[in-house]
């Protein structure tokens, strides 16, 4: 179908202008003032913002974790993402320790095949590095279009690799043009604090927070950047939460390292006081935990200073009954919360409207930089001739309220219940097809495609 979007205010990471967009065969074909083209469908976008579809590079769909699995699968998760203006996400394949990367890839392909409503890609989490895995890493980059490799410096016994494995992985990834990403917290320090708190009978959700103090993240972030420097490998720190970790990055940038940083929407708008609620605190049990107000200020500043390039979600929802696995022991609460649907609207309402970031910065951190860092630009992440027609038409004035009653994620609570936002995703196009219109999803399971990725663009 051909579509003409008339008179919208087009926002990219660098531009802001009013024009028409003509779309045909999945792509943006023409952009200009008063285009005289007849299309099969015309959308009047007067007084609306138009920006590239959001890209959330940090989600966990249908993921086995902490004795259970995340409650959104590829269908419910990518559909909820579309409702909120996110047209593509990058999920994590987890290698089972002792097994191959290719076996894990097969498992994740089965989870996503015929199910995704929105577009997706995978990061490959390497949890057990050895010579065979080194060969597979090269194959993933050269043959599978999977160019980012996730590592964990925590979750010992399940996901964590040691520093020796990390350095070896970095060397292979660097030589082959990939990127190493990291959950940067000091797992041993955290495990010791968890054991101490449990021994002392400190079992409420507050102690999840107190077992992961800022220094555990600052230390690991610094160590990771040193290992990157040593190997000259490009790297990306996921879900950064705090001032201490950001200062480690600040030091690394003095060495002109190839280093990128992601924070998540929850760390910008929620804080650790939520853990004081013994009954409901489990809703926000995630790792790293929510931090302090001073950390929110540091993160917003980090975005404006260009040290944080991406805002993701770390979407990893669990039903309340799953959260109750840890009702008597915080260390058994599955870590993660539902977020994929609200990121774009939260960043607009709390970020742009409250004067913390510009409209161009909003597009940069919600879409463009992820496309560049993860090797999909300019196919994804911008509004330009020849790019995929992944487009959000957004009503900047529309007021609405977040609630479990209206969200589309497969989760029976909201971490933002009753939050009032201004600015709402109205219409969404995915590769030129109408995905969301009149609060309905018009796409079905299987319409989302796997997006093979290339090399990181190191200049963003
Ligand atoms: O709490 C979290 N973040 N759950 C998902 C796994 C991870 O560490 O990203
Ligand atoms: Zn993590
Ligand atoms: Zn995560």
Short mmCIF file of C-alpha atoms and ligand atoms in Angstrom, two decimals:
data_model
loop_
_atom_site.label_atom_id
_atom_site.label_comp_id
_atom_site.label_asym_id
_atom_site.label_seq_id
_atom_site.Cartn_x
_atom_site.Cartn_y
_atom_site.Cartn_z
CA UNK A 1 0.00 0.00 0.00
CA UNK A 2 1.21 3.53 -0.70
CA UNK A 3 0.71 6.10 2.04
CA UNK A 4 1.03 9.87 2.06
CA UNK A 5 1.46 11.58 5.44
CA UNK A 6 0.60 15.25 5.07
CA UNK A 7 1.81 18.27 7.01
CA UNK A 8 3.44 16.62 9.99
CA UNK A 9 6.26 18.19 12.00
CA UNK A 10 9.13 15.82 11.22
CA UNK A 11 11.69 15.40 13.98
CA UNK A 12 14.93 13.48 13.49
CA UNK A 13 18.08 13.50 15.60
CA UNK A 14 19.17 16.62 13.73
CA UNK A 15 16.16 18.21 11.98
CA UNK A 16 12.79 19.74 12.75
CA UNK A 17 10.58 20.82 9.84
CA UNK A 18 7.06 20.50 8.43
CA UNK A 19 6.66 18.40 5.29
CA UNK A 20 4.85 15.48 3.64
CA UNK A 21 6.19 11.92 3.49
CA UNK A 22 5.34 9.49 0.70
CA UNK A 23 5.76 5.76 1.39
CA UNK A 24 5.72 2.81 -0.98
CA UNK A 25 6.86 -0.81 -0.70
CA UNK A 26 8.01 -0.57 2.92
CA UNK A 27 10.26 2.45 2.30
CA UNK A 28 10.20 6.22 2.51
CA UNK A 29 10.26 7.28 -1.12
CA UNK A 30 9.83 11.02 -1.01
CA UNK A 31 9.84 13.88 1.52
CA UNK A 32 8.85 17.40 0.58
CA UNK A 33 6.50 20.34 0.93
CA UNK A 34 3.04 19.89 -0.62
CA UNK A 35 3.86 16.67 -2.44
CA UNK A 36 1.53 16.23 -5.38
CA UNK A 37 1.27 12.45 -5.26
CA UNK A 38 -1.89 10.39 -5.09
CA UNK A 39 -1.54 7.57 -2.57
CA UNK A 40 -3.86 4.73 -1.63
CA UNK A 41 -4.12 6.21 1.86
CA UNK A 42 -3.55 9.76 3.07
CA UNK A 43 -3.04 10.68 6.71
CA UNK A 44 -3.44 14.28 7.85
CA UNK A 45 -0.72 14.89 10.45
CA UNK A 46 -1.30 18.61 10.97
CA UNK A 47 -0.20 19.60 14.50
CA UNK A 48 1.30 16.15 15.04
CA UNK A 49 4.92 15.19 15.56
CA UNK A 50 6.44 12.61 13.26
CA UNK A 51 9.54 10.74 14.31
CA UNK A 52 11.30 7.46 13.49
CA UNK A 53 9.94 4.35 15.18
CA UNK A 54 11.45 3.80 18.60
CA UNK A 55 14.18 1.18 18.95
CA UNK A 56 14.47 -0.50 22.32
CA UNK A 57 17.80 -2.34 22.37
CA UNK A 58 17.28 -3.99 25.75
CA UNK A 59 14.33 -6.35 26.23
CA UNK A 60 13.88 -9.87 27.60
CA UNK A 61 11.01 -11.73 25.92
CA UNK A 62 10.04 -15.25 26.94
CA UNK A 63 13.31 -15.50 28.86
CA UNK A 64 14.03 -18.25 31.39
CA UNK A 65 15.31 -16.48 34.51
CA UNK A 66 15.52 -17.09 38.24
CA UNK A 67 13.44 -20.27 38.14
CA UNK A 68 10.66 -18.83 35.98
CA UNK A 69 10.33 -16.93 32.67
CA UNK A 70 9.44 -13.40 31.64
CA UNK A 71 5.73 -13.08 30.99
CA UNK A 72 5.77 -11.28 27.62
CA UNK A 73 6.56 -13.44 24.63
CA UNK A 74 7.45 -12.19 21.16
CA UNK A 75 3.83 -11.61 20.25
CA UNK A 76 2.61 -9.76 23.34
CA UNK A 77 5.90 -7.93 23.90
CA UNK A 78 6.43 -6.58 20.39
CA UNK A 79 2.72 -5.67 20.08
CA UNK A 80 2.82 -3.71 23.33
CA UNK A 81 5.97 -2.00 22.06
CA UNK A 82 4.15 -0.89 18.89
CA UNK A 83 1.30 0.61 20.93
CA UNK A 84 3.87 2.82 22.64
CA UNK A 85 5.75 3.84 19.49
CA UNK A 86 8.57 1.29 19.53
CA UNK A 87 8.79 -0.49 16.19
CA UNK A 88 11.85 -2.59 16.87
CA UNK A 89 13.52 -4.20 19.85
CA UNK A 90 16.69 -6.19 20.44
CA UNK A 91 16.28 -9.22 22.68
CA UNK A 92 18.99 -11.30 24.37
CA UNK A 93 19.78 -14.88 23.47
CA UNK A 94 21.26 -16.63 26.51
CA UNK A 95 23.93 -19.28 25.99
CA UNK A 96 23.48 -22.17 28.42
CA UNK A 97 26.78 -22.69 30.18
CA UNK A 98 28.48 -25.78 28.69
CA UNK A 99 26.48 -25.50 25.45
CA UNK A 100 27.04 -23.77 22.09
CA UNK A 101 25.91 -20.36 20.85
CA UNK A 102 24.22 -21.97 17.86
CA UNK A 103 22.00 -24.16 20.06
CA UNK A 104 20.91 -21.05 21.92
CA UNK A 105 20.25 -19.22 18.64
CA UNK A 106 18.02 -22.08 17.52
CA UNK A 107 16.01 -21.88 20.75
CA UNK A 108 15.46 -18.14 20.34
CA UNK A 109 14.55 -18.49 16.66
CA UNK A 110 11.82 -20.91 17.72
CA UNK A 111 10.53 -18.41 20.29
CA UNK A 112 10.30 -15.61 17.72
CA UNK A 113 9.43 -17.37 14.45
CA UNK A 114 5.92 -16.51 13.31
CA UNK A 115 5.23 -14.66 16.57
CA UNK A 116 6.79 -11.22 16.43
CA UNK A 117 4.41 -8.40 15.54
CA UNK A 118 7.15 -5.75 15.45
CA UNK A 119 10.70 -6.01 14.10
CA UNK A 120 13.43 -7.50 16.26
CA UNK A 121 17.02 -8.59 16.43
CA UNK A 122 19.17 -10.45 18.95
CA UNK A 123 22.21 -9.76 21.07
CA UNK A 124 24.10 -12.97 21.83
CA UNK A 125 24.86 -13.36 25.56
CA UNK A 126 28.10 -15.28 25.98
CA UNK A 127 28.03 -16.97 29.38
CA UNK A 128 30.78 -19.55 28.81
CA UNK A 129 33.68 -18.53 26.59
CA UNK A 130 36.00 -21.14 25.04
CA UNK A 131 37.75 -21.84 21.71
CA UNK A 132 34.66 -23.21 20.03
CA UNK A 133 32.61 -20.22 21.16
CA UNK A 134 35.31 -17.95 19.70
CA UNK A 135 34.70 -19.54 16.29
CA UNK A 136 30.95 -19.19 16.66
CA UNK A 137 31.35 -15.49 17.53
CA UNK A 138 33.04 -14.96 14.17
CA UNK A 139 30.26 -16.87 12.39
CA UNK A 140 27.58 -14.86 14.18
CA UNK A 141 29.13 -11.61 12.96
CA UNK A 142 29.85 -12.76 9.42
CA UNK A 143 26.86 -15.02 8.71
CA UNK A 144 24.00 -14.33 11.13
CA UNK A 145 23.87 -10.53 11.30
CA UNK A 146 24.34 -10.68 15.07
CA UNK A 147 27.18 -8.32 15.88
CA UNK A 148 26.74 -7.51 19.60
CA UNK A 149 27.79 -9.87 22.39
CA UNK A 150 26.38 -9.45 25.87
CA UNK A 151 28.33 -10.30 28.99
CA UNK A 152 27.35 -10.43 32.64
CA UNK A 153 29.72 -9.45 35.46
CA UNK A 154 27.08 -10.73 37.94
CA UNK A 155 24.64 -13.68 38.33
CA UNK A 156 27.47 -16.10 39.15
CA UNK A 157 26.81 -19.76 38.36
CA UNK A 158 24.27 -18.95 35.65
CA UNK A 159 25.35 -16.07 33.44
CA UNK A 160 28.55 -14.49 34.79
CA UNK A 161 31.90 -14.81 32.99
CA UNK A 162 35.23 -13.97 34.65
CA UNK A 163 37.64 -11.25 33.55
CA UNK A 164 39.90 -13.69 31.70
CA UNK A 165 37.02 -14.86 29.52
CA UNK A 166 35.90 -11.26 29.06
CA UNK A 167 39.26 -10.16 27.71
CA UNK A 168 39.48 -13.12 25.34
CA UNK A 169 35.98 -12.45 24.05
CA UNK A 170 36.81 -8.77 23.53
CA UNK A 171 39.84 -9.67 21.43
CA UNK A 172 37.81 -11.88 19.06
CA UNK A 173 34.97 -9.38 18.83
CA UNK A 174 37.33 -6.50 18.13
CA UNK A 175 39.16 -8.40 15.38
CA UNK A 176 35.86 -9.14 13.63
CA UNK A 177 34.13 -5.78 13.88
CA UNK A 178 31.59 -6.47 16.64
CA UNK A 179 30.68 -4.89 19.96
CA UNK A 180 30.78 -6.23 23.55
CA UNK A 181 27.96 -5.16 25.83
CA UNK A 182 27.85 -5.65 29.57
CA UNK A 183 25.72 -5.88 32.68
CA UNK A 184 28.34 -4.10 34.78
CA UNK A 185 27.94 -4.86 38.47
CA UNK A 186 30.37 -6.64 40.78
CA UNK A 187 28.67 -10.03 41.22
CA UNK A 188 30.90 -11.27 44.03
CA UNK A 189 30.38 -8.15 46.16
CA UNK A 190 26.63 -8.36 45.59
CA UNK A 191 26.45 -12.08 46.43
CA UNK A 192 28.34 -11.44 49.69
CA UNK A 193 25.95 -8.64 50.65
CA UNK A 194 22.91 -10.76 49.80
CA UNK A 195 24.23 -13.60 52.00
CA UNK A 196 24.96 -11.18 54.86
CA UNK A 197 21.49 -9.63 54.70
CA UNK A 198 19.78 -13.00 54.60
CA UNK A 199 21.83 -14.23 57.56
CA UNK A 200 20.74 -11.17 59.54
CA UNK A 201 17.09 -11.78 58.68
CA UNK A 202 16.84 -8.74 56.37
CA UNK A 203 14.48 -10.19 53.78
CA UNK A 204 12.24 -7.41 52.47
CA UNK A 205 12.60 -5.85 48.97
CA UNK A 206 14.51 -2.92 50.50
CA UNK A 207 17.44 -5.31 51.00
CA UNK A 208 17.56 -6.07 47.29
CA UNK A 209 18.45 -2.40 46.93
CA UNK A 210 20.84 -2.35 49.88
CA UNK A 211 22.68 -5.44 48.56
CA UNK A 212 23.61 -3.62 45.34
CA UNK A 213 25.11 -0.29 46.43
CA UNK A 214 26.32 2.22 43.86
CA UNK A 215 29.96 1.18 44.30
CA UNK A 216 29.21 -2.33 42.95
CA UNK A 217 28.17 -0.76 39.65
CA UNK A 218 30.85 1.94 39.61
CA UNK A 219 33.62 -0.59 40.20
CA UNK A 220 32.46 -3.01 37.50
CA UNK A 221 31.86 -0.20 34.99
CA UNK A 222 35.41 1.05 35.56
CA UNK A 223 36.84 -2.47 35.26
CA UNK A 224 34.92 -3.10 32.04
CA UNK A 225 36.16 0.16 30.48
CA UNK A 226 39.75 -0.75 31.45
CA UNK A 227 39.41 -4.15 29.77
CA UNK A 228 38.00 -2.47 26.67
CA UNK A 229 40.90 -0.04 26.64
CA UNK A 230 43.39 -2.89 27.01
CA UNK A 231 41.87 -4.81 24.08
CA UNK A 232 40.87 -1.75 21.99
CA UNK A 233 37.42 -3.29 21.64
CA UNK A 234 34.26 -1.15 21.24
CA UNK A 235 31.89 -1.59 24.19
CA UNK A 236 28.44 -0.69 25.47
CA UNK A 237 27.30 -0.63 29.08
CA UNK A 238 23.63 -1.56 29.45
CA UNK A 239 21.19 -0.21 32.04
CA UNK A 240 23.47 2.32 33.75
CA UNK A 241 21.78 3.70 36.86
CA UNK A 242 24.09 5.92 38.84
CA UNK A 243 26.52 8.80 39.16
CA UNK A 244 29.43 6.59 40.24
CA UNK A 245 29.23 4.41 37.13
CA UNK A 246 28.87 7.47 34.92
CA UNK A 247 32.02 8.94 36.47
CA UNK A 248 33.89 5.76 35.52
CA UNK A 249 32.76 6.36 31.94
CA UNK A 250 33.74 10.03 32.18
CA UNK A 251 37.28 8.93 33.06
CA UNK A 252 37.32 6.46 30.17
CA UNK A 253 36.23 9.11 27.68
CA UNK A 254 39.45 11.02 28.50
CA UNK A 255 41.23 8.13 26.74
CA UNK A 256 39.01 8.54 23.66
CA UNK A 257 37.63 5.02 24.04
CA UNK A 258 35.00 3.49 21.83
CA UNK A 259 32.46 3.29 24.59
CA UNK A 260 28.68 3.68 24.56
CA UNK A 261 26.23 3.83 27.43
CA UNK A 262 22.55 3.01 27.81
CA UNK A 263 20.32 3.97 30.68
CA UNK A 264 16.67 2.94 31.01
CA UNK A 265 13.54 5.04 31.37
CA UNK A 266 12.84 3.76 34.91
CA UNK A 267 16.20 4.99 36.23
CA UNK A 268 15.40 8.47 34.96
CA UNK A 269 11.97 8.77 36.56
CA UNK A 270 11.66 6.32 39.49
CA UNK A 271 13.75 6.15 42.65
CA UNK A 272 14.67 3.77 45.45
CA UNK A 273 12.09 5.11 47.91
CA UNK A 274 9.69 2.64 46.25
CA UNK A 275 11.53 -0.20 48.02
CA UNK A 276 10.34 1.08 51.40
CA UNK A 277 6.95 -0.41 50.55
CA UNK A 278 7.31 -3.95 51.97
CA UNK A 279 4.13 -5.25 50.32
CA UNK A 280 4.58 -3.86 46.80
CA UNK A 281 8.31 -3.17 46.58
CA UNK A 282 8.80 -6.38 44.57
CA UNK A 283 7.21 -4.61 41.58
CA UNK A 284 10.41 -2.62 41.16
CA UNK A 285 12.91 -5.32 42.06
CA UNK A 286 15.31 -5.25 39.14
CA UNK A 287 19.07 -5.32 38.75
CA UNK A 288 20.69 -2.89 39.11
CA UNK A 289 18.04 -1.44 41.46
CA UNK A 290 16.44 1.98 41.23
CA UNK A 291 18.75 4.62 42.72
CA UNK A 292 18.55 8.08 44.30
CA UNK A 293 17.29 11.43 43.03
CA UNK A 294 20.90 12.63 42.65
CA UNK A 295 21.49 9.74 40.25
CA UNK A 296 18.53 10.79 38.11
CA UNK A 297 20.08 14.24 37.79
CA UNK A 298 23.43 12.68 36.85
CA UNK A 299 21.78 10.49 34.19
CA UNK A 300 19.82 13.33 32.55
CA UNK A 301 23.07 15.33 32.52
CA UNK A 302 24.92 12.34 31.07
CA UNK A 303 22.40 12.26 28.22
CA UNK A 304 22.85 15.95 27.48
CA UNK A 305 26.63 15.68 27.73
CA UNK A 306 26.58 12.88 25.15
CA UNK A 307 28.04 10.31 27.54
CA UNK A 308 24.79 8.34 27.58
CA UNK A 309 23.61 7.75 24.04
CA UNK A 310 20.66 5.39 24.46
CA UNK A 311 17.56 5.00 26.62
CA UNK A 312 16.21 1.44 26.65
CA UNK A 313 13.91 -0.34 29.08
CA UNK A 314 15.40 -3.69 30.17
CA UNK A 315 11.79 -4.85 29.79
CA UNK A 316 11.58 -8.10 31.77
CA UNK A 317 8.04 -8.46 33.12
CA UNK A 318 6.74 -11.00 35.61
CA UNK A 319 3.20 -11.57 36.82
CA UNK A 320 2.54 -10.67 40.45
CA UNK A 321 2.29 -14.33 41.31
CA UNK A 322 5.81 -14.83 39.94
CA UNK A 323 7.04 -11.88 42.01
CA UNK A 324 5.53 -13.59 45.06
CA UNK A 325 8.16 -16.34 44.70
CA UNK A 326 10.21 -13.94 46.81
CA UNK A 327 7.55 -12.82 49.31
CA UNK A 328 9.66 -14.07 52.23
CA UNK A 329 13.09 -13.57 50.69
CA UNK A 330 14.05 -10.67 48.40
CA UNK A 331 16.74 -12.79 46.67
CA UNK A 332 14.03 -15.03 45.19
CA UNK A 333 12.02 -12.22 43.58
CA UNK A 334 12.49 -12.53 39.80
CA UNK A 335 14.36 -9.41 38.73
CA UNK A 336 12.72 -7.15 36.17
CA UNK A 337 9.65 -5.04 35.42
CA UNK A 338 7.25 -4.25 32.55
CA UNK A 339 8.35 -1.20 30.54
CA UNK A 340 8.51 -1.77 26.78
CA UNK A 341 5.25 0.08 26.11
CA UNK A 342 5.89 3.31 28.00
CA UNK A 343 9.47 4.31 27.18
CA UNK A 344 8.78 6.71 24.30
CA UNK A 345 5.82 8.43 25.96
CA UNK A 346 7.65 8.70 29.31
CA UNK A 347 10.70 10.21 27.64
CA UNK A 348 8.52 12.73 25.83
CA UNK A 349 6.36 13.66 28.82
CA UNK A 350 9.03 13.59 31.54
CA UNK A 351 11.98 14.52 29.35
CA UNK A 352 10.93 16.87 26.56
CA UNK A 353 7.91 18.49 28.18
CA UNK A 354 9.67 19.05 31.46
CA UNK A 355 12.59 20.70 29.67
CA UNK A 356 15.21 18.07 30.48
CA UNK A 357 16.03 17.13 26.87
CA UNK A 358 15.36 18.62 23.44
CA UNK A 359 13.09 17.01 20.86
CA UNK A 360 16.12 16.08 18.74
CA UNK A 361 17.83 14.49 21.73
CA UNK A 362 14.63 12.55 22.44
CA UNK A 363 14.75 11.03 18.95
CA UNK A 364 18.48 10.40 19.26
CA UNK A 365 18.23 8.41 22.50
CA UNK A 366 14.96 6.62 21.72
CA UNK A 367 15.85 5.56 18.18
CA UNK A 368 18.74 6.96 16.13
CA UNK A 369 21.72 6.16 18.34
CA UNK A 370 20.62 2.55 18.90
CA UNK A 371 20.34 2.13 15.11
CA UNK A 372 23.85 3.52 14.64
CA UNK A 373 25.52 1.68 17.52
CA UNK A 374 23.92 -1.64 16.63
CA UNK A 375 24.59 -1.46 12.89
CA UNK A 376 21.18 -0.70 11.36
CA UNK A 377 21.52 2.94 10.33
CA UNK A 378 20.16 4.50 8.10
CA UNK A 379 17.79 1.62 7.36
CA UNK A 380 16.37 2.16 10.86
CA UNK A 381 16.48 5.12 13.24
CA UNK A 382 15.73 8.04 10.98
CA UNK A 383 13.25 9.58 8.57
CA UNK A 384 15.05 9.80 5.26
CA UNK A 385 14.53 8.77 1.65
CA UNK A 386 15.33 5.06 1.37
CA UNK A 387 14.91 4.28 5.08
CA UNK A 388 12.37 1.74 6.29
CA UNK A 389 9.04 3.48 6.80
CA UNK A 390 8.98 2.88 10.57
CA UNK A 391 7.15 6.00 11.60
CA UNK A 392 5.37 7.32 14.70
CA UNK A 393 2.68 9.97 14.38
CA UNK A 394 2.46 11.48 17.84
CA UNK A 395 -0.07 13.82 19.44
CA UNK A 396 2.06 16.07 21.66
CA UNK A 397 -0.92 17.51 23.53
CA UNK A 398 -2.93 14.39 24.31
CA UNK A 399 -3.20 13.67 28.04
CA UNK A 400 -3.52 10.10 29.28
CA UNK A 401 -2.90 7.94 32.30
CA UNK A 402 -0.85 4.75 32.61
CA UNK A 403 -2.72 1.79 34.06
CA UNK A 404 -2.67 -1.97 34.09
CA UNK A 405 -6.28 -1.68 32.87
CA UNK A 406 -5.18 -0.16 29.57
CA UNK A 407 -1.64 -1.32 28.92
CA UNK A 408 -0.99 -4.11 26.43
CA UNK A 409 1.91 -5.89 28.12
CA UNK A 410 1.25 -9.35 29.49
CA UNK A 411 1.68 -8.29 33.09
CA UNK A 412 -0.99 -7.91 35.75
CA UNK A 413 0.44 -4.78 37.36
CA UNK A 414 2.00 -1.54 36.21
CA UNK A 415 5.07 0.02 37.77
CA UNK A 416 3.58 3.41 36.83
CA UNK A 417 -0.07 2.98 37.87
CA UNK A 418 -1.89 6.34 37.76
CA UNK A 419 0.97 8.29 36.18
CA UNK A 420 -0.38 11.14 34.08
CA UNK A 421 1.45 11.78 30.83
CA UNK A 422 1.11 14.39 28.12
CA UNK A 423 1.85 13.22 24.58
CA UNK A 424 0.61 9.99 23.06
CA UNK A 425 1.50 7.68 20.21
CA UNK A 426 -1.41 7.92 17.77
CA UNK A 427 -0.50 6.08 14.57
CA UNK A 428 2.45 3.77 13.96
CA UNK A 429 3.81 2.45 10.67
CA UNK A 430 6.07 -0.58 10.49
CA UNK A 431 7.89 -0.88 7.17
CA UNK A 432 5.09 1.04 5.49
CA UNK A 433 2.21 -0.94 6.98
CA UNK A 434 -0.18 0.61 9.44
CA UNK A 435 0.60 -1.07 12.74
CA UNK A 436 -1.36 1.05 15.20
CA UNK A 437 -4.43 3.15 14.35
CA UNK A 438 -7.39 4.25 16.48
CA UNK A 439 -5.90 2.43 19.49
CA UNK A 440 -5.94 -0.89 17.65
CA UNK A 441 -3.10 -3.06 16.41
CA UNK A 442 -3.62 -3.93 12.73
CA UNK A 443 -0.62 -6.22 12.42
CA UNK A 444 -0.52 -9.84 13.41
CA UNK A 445 1.95 -12.36 14.77
CA UNK A 446 4.58 -13.03 12.11
CA UNK A 447 4.46 -9.54 10.57
CA UNK A 448 7.58 -8.58 12.54
CA UNK A 449 10.88 -9.44 10.86
CA UNK A 450 14.32 -10.38 12.09
CA UNK A 451 16.69 -7.56 11.19
CA UNK A 452 20.22 -8.67 10.39
CA UNK A 453 22.71 -6.10 11.63
CA UNK A 454 26.10 -4.90 10.44
CA UNK A 455 29.05 -3.12 12.01
CA UNK A 456 28.74 -0.54 14.73
CA UNK A 457 28.99 2.98 13.49
CA UNK A 458 31.61 4.36 15.87
CA UNK A 459 30.88 7.96 15.11
CA UNK A 460 27.51 8.98 16.39
O1 LIG B 1 16.35 -7.01 36.60
C1 LIG B 1 16.72 -7.25 35.48
N1 LIG B 1 17.51 -6.36 34.91
N2 LIG B 1 16.33 -8.36 34.83
C2 LIG B 1 16.74 -8.82 33.57
C3 LIG B 1 18.14 -9.33 33.53
C4 LIG B 1 19.16 -8.24 33.47
O2 LIG B 1 20.03 -8.19 34.31
O3 LIG B 1 19.13 -7.41 32.57
ZN1 LIG B 2 21.29 -6.78 33.38
ZN1 LIG B 3 18.45 -6.88 30.89
#
